[in-house]
Coordinates of C-alpha atoms in Angstrom, one line a residue:
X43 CA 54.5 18.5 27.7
X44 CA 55.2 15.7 29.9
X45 CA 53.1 12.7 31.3
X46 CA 53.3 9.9 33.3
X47 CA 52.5 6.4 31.8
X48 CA 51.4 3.6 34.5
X49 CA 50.8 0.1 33.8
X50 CA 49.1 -2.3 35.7
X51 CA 49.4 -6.4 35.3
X52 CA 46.0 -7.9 36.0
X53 CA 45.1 -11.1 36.3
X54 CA 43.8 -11.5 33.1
X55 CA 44.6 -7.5 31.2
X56 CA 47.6 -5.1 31.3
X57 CA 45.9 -1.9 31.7
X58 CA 47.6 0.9 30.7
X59 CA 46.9 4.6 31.7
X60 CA 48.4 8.4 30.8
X61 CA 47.1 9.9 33.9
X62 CA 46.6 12.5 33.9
X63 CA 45.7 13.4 29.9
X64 CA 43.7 16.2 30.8
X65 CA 44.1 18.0 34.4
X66 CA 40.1 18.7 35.6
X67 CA 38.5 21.1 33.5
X68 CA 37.0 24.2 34.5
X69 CA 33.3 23.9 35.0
X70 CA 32.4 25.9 32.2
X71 CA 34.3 23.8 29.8
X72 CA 33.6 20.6 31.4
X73 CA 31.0 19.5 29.1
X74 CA 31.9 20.4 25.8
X75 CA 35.2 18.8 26.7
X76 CA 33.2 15.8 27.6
X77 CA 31.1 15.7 24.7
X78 CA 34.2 16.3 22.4
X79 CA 36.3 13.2 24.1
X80 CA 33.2 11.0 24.3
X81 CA 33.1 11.3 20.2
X82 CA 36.4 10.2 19.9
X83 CA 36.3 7.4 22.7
X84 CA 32.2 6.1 23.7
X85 CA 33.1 6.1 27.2
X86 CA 34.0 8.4 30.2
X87 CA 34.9 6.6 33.4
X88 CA 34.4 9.5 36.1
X89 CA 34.6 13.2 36.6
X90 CA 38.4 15.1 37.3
X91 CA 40.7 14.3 35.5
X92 CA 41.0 12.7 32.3
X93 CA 43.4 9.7 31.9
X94 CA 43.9 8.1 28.4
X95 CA 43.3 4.4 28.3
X96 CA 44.0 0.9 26.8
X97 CA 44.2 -2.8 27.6
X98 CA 45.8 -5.7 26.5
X99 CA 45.0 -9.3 26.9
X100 CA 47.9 -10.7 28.9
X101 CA 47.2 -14.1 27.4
X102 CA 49.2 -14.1 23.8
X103 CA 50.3 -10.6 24.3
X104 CA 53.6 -10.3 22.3
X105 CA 56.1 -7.8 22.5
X106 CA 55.2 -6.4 19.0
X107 CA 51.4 -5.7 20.3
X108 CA 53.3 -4.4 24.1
X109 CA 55.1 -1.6 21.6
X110 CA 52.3 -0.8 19.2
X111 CA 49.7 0.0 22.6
X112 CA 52.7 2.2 23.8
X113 CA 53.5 4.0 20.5
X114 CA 49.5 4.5 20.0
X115 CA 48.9 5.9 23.4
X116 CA 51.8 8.2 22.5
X117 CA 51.0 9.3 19.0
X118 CA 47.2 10.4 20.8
X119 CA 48.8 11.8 23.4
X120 CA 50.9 14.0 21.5
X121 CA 47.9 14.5 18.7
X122 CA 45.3 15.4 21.1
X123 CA 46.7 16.3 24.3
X124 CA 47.8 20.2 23.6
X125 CA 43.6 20.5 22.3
X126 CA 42.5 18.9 25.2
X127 CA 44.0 20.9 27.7
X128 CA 42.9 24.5 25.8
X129 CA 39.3 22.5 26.1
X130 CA 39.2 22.6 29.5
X131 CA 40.4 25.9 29.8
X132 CA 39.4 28.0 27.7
X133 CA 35.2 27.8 27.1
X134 CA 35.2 29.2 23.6
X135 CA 37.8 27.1 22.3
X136 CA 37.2 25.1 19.1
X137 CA 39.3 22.7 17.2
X138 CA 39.0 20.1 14.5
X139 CA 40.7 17.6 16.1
X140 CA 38.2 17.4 19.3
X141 CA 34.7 17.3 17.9
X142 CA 32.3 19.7 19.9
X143 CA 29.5 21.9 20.0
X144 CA 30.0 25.4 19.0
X145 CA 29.0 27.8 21.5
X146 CA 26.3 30.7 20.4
X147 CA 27.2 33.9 21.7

């Protein structure tokens, strides 16, 4: 799978995004999805698609911290991102790695 990464230099933050993580879910997995990513993370920014998230300080940011955001946003790309997508496809779907509900039949 392939992804595009963006970063953004901001008057105080470098934001960086891999956008998008997860392509908009189907409305019947929407939620679980949610609820799964929400465990993981404490926040969800807006409905669609899913982008994956950090930010740096640009004040004192090395080039040591620069590589560790970029090799941590690829390590949970790469750990999460196949689970992710079969979230938000596929409604009965279940994986340890993405903590959801189970669905009762």
């Amino acid at each position: 799978m392939e992804f595009d990464l963006y970063i953004l230099f901001g008057d105080h933050l470098l934001h960086f995004a891999v956008s998008p993580f997860v392509a908009q879910p189907l409305p019947a997995c929407r939620l679980r999805l949610y609820d799964g990513l929400l465990k993981l993370n404490q926040q969800m920014q807006n409905e669609g698609d899913i982008n994956l998230l950090a930010s740096l300080p640009r004040r004192g940011c090395s080039y040591p911290l620069f590589a560790a955001t970029l090799d941590a946003l690829t390590g949970y790309t790469n750990l999460l991102a196949h689970d992710a997508a079969r979230l938000a496809r596929e409604p009965n779907f279940h994986t340890p790695l993405i903590p959801t509900p189970l669905i009762a039949d």
